[in-house]
XYZ file of C-alpha atoms in Angstrom:
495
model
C -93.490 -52.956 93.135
C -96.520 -52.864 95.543
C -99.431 -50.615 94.149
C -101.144 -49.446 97.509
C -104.431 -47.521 97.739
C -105.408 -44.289 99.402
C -108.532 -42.413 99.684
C -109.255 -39.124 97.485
C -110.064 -37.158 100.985
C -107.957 -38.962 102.947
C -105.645 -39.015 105.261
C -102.559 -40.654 103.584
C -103.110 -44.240 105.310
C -102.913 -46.913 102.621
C -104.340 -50.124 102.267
C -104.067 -52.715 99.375
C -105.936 -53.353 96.381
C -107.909 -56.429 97.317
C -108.794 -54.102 100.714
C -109.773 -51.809 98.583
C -112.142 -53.956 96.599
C -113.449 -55.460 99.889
C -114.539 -51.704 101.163
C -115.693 -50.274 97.714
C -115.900 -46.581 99.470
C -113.363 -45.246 101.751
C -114.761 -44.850 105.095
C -114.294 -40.987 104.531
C -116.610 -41.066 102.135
C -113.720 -40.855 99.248
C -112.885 -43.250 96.374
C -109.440 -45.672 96.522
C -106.947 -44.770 93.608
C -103.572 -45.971 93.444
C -100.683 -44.393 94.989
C -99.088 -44.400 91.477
C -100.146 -45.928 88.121
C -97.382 -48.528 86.635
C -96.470 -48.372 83.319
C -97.018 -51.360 81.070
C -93.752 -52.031 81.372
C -94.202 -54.816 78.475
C -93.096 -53.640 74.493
C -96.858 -53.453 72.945
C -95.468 -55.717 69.553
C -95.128 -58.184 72.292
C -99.019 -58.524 72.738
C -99.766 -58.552 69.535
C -101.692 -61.192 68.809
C -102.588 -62.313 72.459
C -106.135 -62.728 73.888
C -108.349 -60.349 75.875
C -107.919 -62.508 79.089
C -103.810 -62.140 78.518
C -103.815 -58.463 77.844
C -106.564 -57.969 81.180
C -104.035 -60.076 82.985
C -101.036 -57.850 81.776
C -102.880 -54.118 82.623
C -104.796 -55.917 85.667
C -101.160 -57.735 87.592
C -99.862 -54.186 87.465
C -102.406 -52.396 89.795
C -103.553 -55.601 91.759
C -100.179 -56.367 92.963
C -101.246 -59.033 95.936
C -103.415 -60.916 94.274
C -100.859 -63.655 93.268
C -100.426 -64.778 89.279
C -102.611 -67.930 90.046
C -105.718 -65.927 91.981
C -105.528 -62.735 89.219
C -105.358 -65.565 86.154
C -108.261 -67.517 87.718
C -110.425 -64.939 88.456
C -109.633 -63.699 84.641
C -110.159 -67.013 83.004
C -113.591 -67.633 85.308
C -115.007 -63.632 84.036
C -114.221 -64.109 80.190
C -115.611 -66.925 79.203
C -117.787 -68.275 77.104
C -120.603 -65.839 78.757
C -119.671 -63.581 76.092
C -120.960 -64.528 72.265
C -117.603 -63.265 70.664
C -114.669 -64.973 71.161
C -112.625 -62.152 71.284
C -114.607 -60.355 74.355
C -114.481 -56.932 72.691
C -114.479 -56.799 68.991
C -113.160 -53.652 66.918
C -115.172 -52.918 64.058
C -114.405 -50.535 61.248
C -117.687 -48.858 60.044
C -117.731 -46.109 57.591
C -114.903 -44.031 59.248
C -115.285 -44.734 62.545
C -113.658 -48.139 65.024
C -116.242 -49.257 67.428
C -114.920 -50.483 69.973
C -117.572 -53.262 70.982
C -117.890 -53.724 74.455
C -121.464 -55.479 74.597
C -121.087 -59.185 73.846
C -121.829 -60.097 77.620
C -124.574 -61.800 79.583
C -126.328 -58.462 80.022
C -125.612 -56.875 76.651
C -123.833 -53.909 78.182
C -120.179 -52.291 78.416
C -120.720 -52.989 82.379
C -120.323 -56.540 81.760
C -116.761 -56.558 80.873
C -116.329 -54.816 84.681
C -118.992 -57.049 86.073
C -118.876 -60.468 85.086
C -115.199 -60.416 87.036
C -116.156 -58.178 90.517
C -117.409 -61.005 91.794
C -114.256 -63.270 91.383
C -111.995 -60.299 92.755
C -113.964 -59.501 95.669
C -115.040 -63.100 97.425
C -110.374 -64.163 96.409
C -110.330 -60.692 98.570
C -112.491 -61.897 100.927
C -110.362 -64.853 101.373
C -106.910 -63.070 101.511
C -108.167 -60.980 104.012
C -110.064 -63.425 106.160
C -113.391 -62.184 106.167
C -115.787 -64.531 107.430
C -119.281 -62.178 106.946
C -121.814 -62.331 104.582
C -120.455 -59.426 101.837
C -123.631 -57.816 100.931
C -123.301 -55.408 97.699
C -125.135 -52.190 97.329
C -125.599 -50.612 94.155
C -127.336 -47.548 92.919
C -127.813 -48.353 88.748
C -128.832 -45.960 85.875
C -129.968 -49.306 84.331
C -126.860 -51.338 83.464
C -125.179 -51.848 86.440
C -127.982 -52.928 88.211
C -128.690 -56.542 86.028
C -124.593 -57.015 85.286
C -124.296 -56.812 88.907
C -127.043 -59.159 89.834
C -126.027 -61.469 86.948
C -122.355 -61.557 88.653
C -123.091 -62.387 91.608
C -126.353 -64.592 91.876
C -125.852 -67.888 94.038
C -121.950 -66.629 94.559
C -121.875 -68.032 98.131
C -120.671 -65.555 100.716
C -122.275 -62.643 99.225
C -126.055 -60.442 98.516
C -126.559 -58.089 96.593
C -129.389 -55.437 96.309
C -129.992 -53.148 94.227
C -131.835 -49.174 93.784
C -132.866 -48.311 90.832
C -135.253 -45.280 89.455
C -138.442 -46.752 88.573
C -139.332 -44.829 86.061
C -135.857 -43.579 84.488
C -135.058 -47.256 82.672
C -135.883 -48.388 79.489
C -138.468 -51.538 79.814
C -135.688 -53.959 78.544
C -133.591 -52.866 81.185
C -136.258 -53.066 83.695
C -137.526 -56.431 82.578
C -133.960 -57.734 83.117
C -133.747 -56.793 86.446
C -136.996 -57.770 87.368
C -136.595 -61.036 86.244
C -133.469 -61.949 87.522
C -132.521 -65.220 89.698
C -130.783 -66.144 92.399
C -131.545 -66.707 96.078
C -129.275 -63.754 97.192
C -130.285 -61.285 94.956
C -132.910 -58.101 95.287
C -134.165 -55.291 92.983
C -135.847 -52.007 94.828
C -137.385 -49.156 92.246
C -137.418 -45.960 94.293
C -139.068 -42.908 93.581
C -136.521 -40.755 92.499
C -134.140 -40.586 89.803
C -130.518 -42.127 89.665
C -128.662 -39.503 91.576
C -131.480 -40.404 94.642
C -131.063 -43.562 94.460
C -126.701 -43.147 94.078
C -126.685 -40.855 97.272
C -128.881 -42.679 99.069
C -126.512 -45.542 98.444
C -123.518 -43.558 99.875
C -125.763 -42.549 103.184
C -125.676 -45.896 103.990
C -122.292 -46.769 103.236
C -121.919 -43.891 105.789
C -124.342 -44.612 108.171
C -121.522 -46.141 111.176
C -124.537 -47.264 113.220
C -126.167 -49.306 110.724
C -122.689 -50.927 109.650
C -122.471 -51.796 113.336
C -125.812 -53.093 113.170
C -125.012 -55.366 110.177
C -121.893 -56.618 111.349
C -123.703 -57.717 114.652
C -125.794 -59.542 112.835
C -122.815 -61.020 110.337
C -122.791 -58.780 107.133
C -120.682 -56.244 105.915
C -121.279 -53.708 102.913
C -119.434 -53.604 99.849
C -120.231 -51.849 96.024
C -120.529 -53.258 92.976
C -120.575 -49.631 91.493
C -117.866 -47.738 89.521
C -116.635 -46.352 92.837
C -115.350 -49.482 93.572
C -111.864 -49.569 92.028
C -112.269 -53.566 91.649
C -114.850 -52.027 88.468
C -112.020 -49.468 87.361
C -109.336 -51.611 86.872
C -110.453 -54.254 84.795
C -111.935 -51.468 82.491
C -108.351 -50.234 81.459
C -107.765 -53.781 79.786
C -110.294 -53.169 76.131
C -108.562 -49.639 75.619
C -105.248 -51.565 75.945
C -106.901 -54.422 73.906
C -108.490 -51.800 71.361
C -105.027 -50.025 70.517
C -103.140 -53.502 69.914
C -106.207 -54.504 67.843
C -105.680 -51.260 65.825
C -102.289 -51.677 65.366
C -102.567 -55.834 64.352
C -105.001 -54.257 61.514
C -102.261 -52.057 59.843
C -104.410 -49.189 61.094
C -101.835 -47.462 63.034
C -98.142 -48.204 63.719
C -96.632 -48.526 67.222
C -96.759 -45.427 69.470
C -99.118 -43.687 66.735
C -101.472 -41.770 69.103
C -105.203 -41.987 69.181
C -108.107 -40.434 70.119
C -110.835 -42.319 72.496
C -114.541 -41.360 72.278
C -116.786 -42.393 75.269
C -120.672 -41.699 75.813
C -120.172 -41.091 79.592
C -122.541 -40.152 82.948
C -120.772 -41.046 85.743
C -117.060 -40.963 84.222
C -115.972 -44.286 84.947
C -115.315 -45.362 81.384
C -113.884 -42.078 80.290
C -111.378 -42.603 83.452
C -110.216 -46.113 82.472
C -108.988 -44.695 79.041
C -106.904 -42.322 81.151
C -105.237 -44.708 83.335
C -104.503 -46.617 80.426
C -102.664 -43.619 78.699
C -101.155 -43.366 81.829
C -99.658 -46.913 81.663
C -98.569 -46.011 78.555
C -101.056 -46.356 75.914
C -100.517 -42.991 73.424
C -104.254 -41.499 73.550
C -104.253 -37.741 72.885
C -107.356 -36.786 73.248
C -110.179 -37.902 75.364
C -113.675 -36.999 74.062
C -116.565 -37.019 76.523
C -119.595 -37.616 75.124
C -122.988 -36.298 77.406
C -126.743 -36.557 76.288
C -129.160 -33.111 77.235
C -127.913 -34.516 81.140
C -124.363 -32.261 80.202
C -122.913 -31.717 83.551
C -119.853 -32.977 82.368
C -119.948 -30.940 79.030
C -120.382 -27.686 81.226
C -117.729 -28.358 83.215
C -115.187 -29.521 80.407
C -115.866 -26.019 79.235
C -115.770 -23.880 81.796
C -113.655 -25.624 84.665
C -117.283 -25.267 87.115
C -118.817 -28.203 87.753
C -123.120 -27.768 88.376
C -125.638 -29.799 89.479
C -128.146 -27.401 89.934
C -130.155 -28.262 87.136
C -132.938 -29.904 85.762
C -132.880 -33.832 85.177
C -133.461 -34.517 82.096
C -135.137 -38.326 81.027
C -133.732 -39.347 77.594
C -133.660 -42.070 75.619
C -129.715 -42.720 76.931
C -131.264 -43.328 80.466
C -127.362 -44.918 81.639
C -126.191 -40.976 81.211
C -128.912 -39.566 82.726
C -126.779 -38.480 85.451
C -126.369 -35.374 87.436
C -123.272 -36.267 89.966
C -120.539 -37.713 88.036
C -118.926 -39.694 91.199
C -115.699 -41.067 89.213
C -115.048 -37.953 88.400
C -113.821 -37.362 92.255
C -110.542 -39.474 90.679
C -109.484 -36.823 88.173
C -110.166 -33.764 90.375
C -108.161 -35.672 93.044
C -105.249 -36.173 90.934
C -105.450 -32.492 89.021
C -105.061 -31.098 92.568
C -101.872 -32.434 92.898
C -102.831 -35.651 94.597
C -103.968 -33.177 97.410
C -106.833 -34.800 99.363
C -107.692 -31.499 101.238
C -108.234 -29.722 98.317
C -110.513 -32.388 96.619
C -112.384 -32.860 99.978
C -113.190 -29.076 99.866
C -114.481 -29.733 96.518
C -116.760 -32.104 97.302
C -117.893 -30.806 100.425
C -118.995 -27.695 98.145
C -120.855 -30.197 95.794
C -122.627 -31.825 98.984
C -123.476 -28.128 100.302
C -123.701 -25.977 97.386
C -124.398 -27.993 94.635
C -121.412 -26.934 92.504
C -117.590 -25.882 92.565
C -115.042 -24.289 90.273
C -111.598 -25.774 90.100
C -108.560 -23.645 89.613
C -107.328 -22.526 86.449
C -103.731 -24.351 87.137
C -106.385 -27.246 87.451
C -107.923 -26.287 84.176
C -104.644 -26.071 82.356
C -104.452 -30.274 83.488
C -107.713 -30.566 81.599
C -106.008 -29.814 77.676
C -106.782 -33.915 76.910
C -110.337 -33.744 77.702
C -112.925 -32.422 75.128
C -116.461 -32.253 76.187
C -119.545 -31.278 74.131
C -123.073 -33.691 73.646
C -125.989 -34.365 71.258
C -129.705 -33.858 72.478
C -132.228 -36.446 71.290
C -133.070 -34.775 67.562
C -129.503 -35.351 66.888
C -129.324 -38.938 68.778
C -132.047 -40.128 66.305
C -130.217 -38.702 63.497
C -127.298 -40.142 63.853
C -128.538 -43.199 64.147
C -130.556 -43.169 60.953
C -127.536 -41.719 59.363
C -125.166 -44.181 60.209
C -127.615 -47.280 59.621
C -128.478 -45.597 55.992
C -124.548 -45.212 55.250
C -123.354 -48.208 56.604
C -126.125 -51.180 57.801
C -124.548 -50.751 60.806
C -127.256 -50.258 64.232
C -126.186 -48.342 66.668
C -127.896 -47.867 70.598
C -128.777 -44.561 71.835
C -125.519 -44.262 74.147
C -123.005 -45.031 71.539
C -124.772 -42.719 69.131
C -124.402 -39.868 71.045
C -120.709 -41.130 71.096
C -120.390 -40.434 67.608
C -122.637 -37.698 66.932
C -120.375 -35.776 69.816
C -117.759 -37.221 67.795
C -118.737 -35.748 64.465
C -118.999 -32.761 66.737
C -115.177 -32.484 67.736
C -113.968 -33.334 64.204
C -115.688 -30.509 62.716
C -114.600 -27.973 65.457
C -111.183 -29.106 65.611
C -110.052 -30.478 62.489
C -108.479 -33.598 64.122
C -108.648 -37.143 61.858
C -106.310 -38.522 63.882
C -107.544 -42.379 64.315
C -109.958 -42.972 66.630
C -112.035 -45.133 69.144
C -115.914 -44.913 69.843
C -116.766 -46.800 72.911
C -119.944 -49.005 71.791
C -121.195 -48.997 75.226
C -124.593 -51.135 74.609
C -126.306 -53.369 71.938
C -129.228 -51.911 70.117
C -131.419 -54.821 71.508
C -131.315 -52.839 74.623
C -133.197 -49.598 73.508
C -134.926 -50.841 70.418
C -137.682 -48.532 70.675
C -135.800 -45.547 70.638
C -133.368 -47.128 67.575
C -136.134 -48.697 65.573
C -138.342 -45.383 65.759
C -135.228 -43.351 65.370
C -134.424 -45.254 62.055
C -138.163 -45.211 60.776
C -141.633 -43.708 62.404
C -143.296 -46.973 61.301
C -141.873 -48.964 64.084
C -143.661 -46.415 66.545
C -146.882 -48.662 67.437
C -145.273 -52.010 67.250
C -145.117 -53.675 70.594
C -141.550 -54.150 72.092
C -140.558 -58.018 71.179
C -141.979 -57.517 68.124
C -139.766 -54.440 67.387
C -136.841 -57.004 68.957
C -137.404 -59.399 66.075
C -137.485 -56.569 63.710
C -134.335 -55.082 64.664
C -132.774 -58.488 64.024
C -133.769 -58.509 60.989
C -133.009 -54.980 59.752
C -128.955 -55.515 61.165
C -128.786 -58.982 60.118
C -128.001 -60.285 63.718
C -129.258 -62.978 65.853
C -131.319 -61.600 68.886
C -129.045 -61.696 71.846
C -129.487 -64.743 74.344
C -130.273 -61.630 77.096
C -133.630 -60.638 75.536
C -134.489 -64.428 74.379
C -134.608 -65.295 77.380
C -136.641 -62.205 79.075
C -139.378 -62.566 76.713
C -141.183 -65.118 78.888
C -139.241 -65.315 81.964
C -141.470 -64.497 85.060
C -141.358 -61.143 87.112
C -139.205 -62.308 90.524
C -139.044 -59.136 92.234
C -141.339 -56.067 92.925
C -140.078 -54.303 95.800
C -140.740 -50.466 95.470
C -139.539 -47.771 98.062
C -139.176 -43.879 98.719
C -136.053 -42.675 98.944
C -136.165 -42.154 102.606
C -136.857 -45.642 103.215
C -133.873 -47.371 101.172
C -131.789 -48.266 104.357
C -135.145 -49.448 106.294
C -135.957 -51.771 102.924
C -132.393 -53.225 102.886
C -132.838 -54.330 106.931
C -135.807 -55.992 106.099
C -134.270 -57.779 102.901
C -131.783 -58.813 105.179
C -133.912 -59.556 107.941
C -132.420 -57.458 110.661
């Protein structure tokens, strides 16, 4: 059955998924979801066994139902290859008591590569379904990870540019060396002067901004997102909490239909969502824990039903959370409401006015699944000493506060039913804030030589990503206020 897709304040017209992924926004300013999630209509004990790329192709045919078998498969096999360093994309380790679910073996060292390294693929096989002859030029606001997945995906892929905002001073130097030094004739990095919710709703102003998309098309370009409001990111995230829960079960860890829980260190909802669409194919998750750093606008509203940004922004040492507008979160209010895009537009018109709404408490009632709480930066740092001390194993900053929200939630509710930490980022990434958080030694050691430390203390090679950033050569240095970010993407584009 065709899955068509419909905007969360929209007007009921319907368009289909590779349309979707072409737009990335709706022109409404609302985010495509599906008119109904399939089930995984396939007995689980039947994918035991099977790759990554066959389960992504199994969860990923379901909601992308015209790309044919041959497009979805090619676009799979071309994204999971042998850009990752494990062969099965996204391991499951057991450590201590918790399963990690591994999701940073890419070319950027970050969960957004399992999203990222196949958006390209998707959207230029859209492109071509839908006979789009412009130059697709991506915009992307990142908290750090998008940002370099992004550009990694789709340097040189003809057809398409991509630029991309990101808070100049809110990333960790890794993250901003990566960007900085990334290739590719089409590609361009702009630090703004904000933080990430600037740069993210200065990105939607020009998404909205009819004259300038009149402008660009005039001149042969059209906008599209590489962001986690593009459902072309959502989808393919659903496949490694399918994966994870077959990989559990292969293990002797849980039997069939056994329900789990699903633990995800979380800013701007997007991975939190995936695990829900994936219970809602069909994969038995009972409880979704949402994990927030001292940034806990999601925390707040997870226990009180009223969701505030009127706060301060907080820098941490899990800069990807350090987010005050959750914008996938749009998708669950949407479908709490009843589907009802009048009532969600309401709610976000509040947000854009106000700064906050409350949802009702039929809405609230929806919300039972969800459990939100978070860990400041004292209890970050503990938890990672703790779990390096009881285990060997080195966690990052993100996934730590995973667990130490986890630790959180088991002590509270008295649940040990089995359970999945999203490992959204290698240590290599923040190795400052892991090394000093494991020892104050570390603390005046310069950062590649706290790199080759960190390999040393987890007995792991350093990740081709930082190898090859240690003397790669600074390609772009573009800088910009906020109120100049659609006059700086003209010029990039030379209009």
């Amino acid at each position: 059955m065709a899955v068509l897709y419909g905007s969360t304040r929209g007007n009921g017209e319907k368009i289909t998924a590779s349309m979707a992924i072409l737009k990335g926004l709706a022109e409404d300013g609302g985010l495509f979801v599906p008119d109904s999630i399939p089930a995984l209509d396939v007995p689980l004990k039947e994918l035991l066994g099977k790759s990554y790329q066959e389960i992504a192709y199994q969860v990923m045919s379901r909601l992308l139902t015209d790309f044919t078998e041959e497009e979805l498969r090619n676009c799979i096999n071309k994204a999971y290859d042998s850009k990752f360093d494990a062969p099965e994309i996204a391991p499951l380790v057991k450590k201590g008591n918790s399963y990690y679910l591994e999701l940073f073996h890419g070319s950027t060292i970050a969960f957004k590569d399992m999203a990222l390294s196949i958006l390209p693929h998707l959207l230029t096989t859209a492109a071509k379904k839908n006979g789009v002859t412009n130059e697709i030029v991506i915009l992307t606001a990142t908290s750090g990870d998008t940002g370099k997945a992004a550009m990694a995906g789709f340097a040189d892929v003809p057809g398409t540019r991509i630029i991309v905002f990101y808070p100049k001073d809110g990333v960790s130097p890794v993250q901003e060396k990566q960007m900085l030094t990334q290739k590719g004739e089409n590609t361009a990095v702009v630090g703004i002067y904000g933080n990430f919710d600037d740069a993210q709703t200065g990105v939607k102003n020009i998404f909205n901004d009819k004259e300038m998309k009149e402008k660009l098309a005039g001149a042969g370009f059209q906008f599209s997102s590489a962001n986690s409001i593009n459902i072309g990111r959502l989808v393919p995230q659903i496949a490694y909490y399918v994966y994870a829960y077959l990989r559990l079960m292969e293990a002797g860890e849980i039997q069939e239909n056994e329900q789990i829980n699903v633990v995800v260190p979380t800013g701007n909802f997007g991975n939190i969502l995936a695990a829900y669409y994936a219970k809602e194919m069909g994969i038995p998750i009972a409880r979704f824990i949402c994990a927030s750093n001292e940034n806990k606008v999601l925390y707040d509203f997870f226990r009180t039903g009223c969701y505030d940004r009127n706060r301060d922004f907080r820098l941490t040492n899990s800069p990807s959370m350090d987010i005050l507008i959750s914008s996938n979160l749009e998708r669950l209010i949407y479908k709490i409401a009843g589907n009802d895009a009048e009532k969600n537009r309401n709610f976000m018109e509040q947000l854009g006015a106000e700064g906050k709404y409350e949802i009702t408490e039929e809405m609230k009632e929806k919300l039972r699944e969800f459990y939100g709480n978070y860990a400041n930066e004292e209890e970050t740092a503990q938890t990672i000493r703790q779990v390096y001390e009881e285990t060997g194993y080195v966690l990052d900053t993100h996934t730590a506060v995973g667990k130490a929200v986890y630790e959180k939630y088991k002590k509270e509710t008295q649940d040990n039913t089995k359970t999945v930490i999203a490992s959204t980022a290698s240590p290599f990434k923040f190795t400052r804030s892991v090394m000093t958080a494991i020892d104050k030694k570390y603390e005046d050691m310069e950062d590649f030589q706290l790199v080759d430390e960190l390999s040393e203390l987890a007995k792991i090679p350093v990740p081709q990503a930082i190898e090859e950033i240690r003397t790669a050569e600074i390609r772009h240095n573009t800088t910009a206020q906020v109120s100049q970010m659609a006059e700086t993407v003209m010029k990039i584009l030379g209009i």
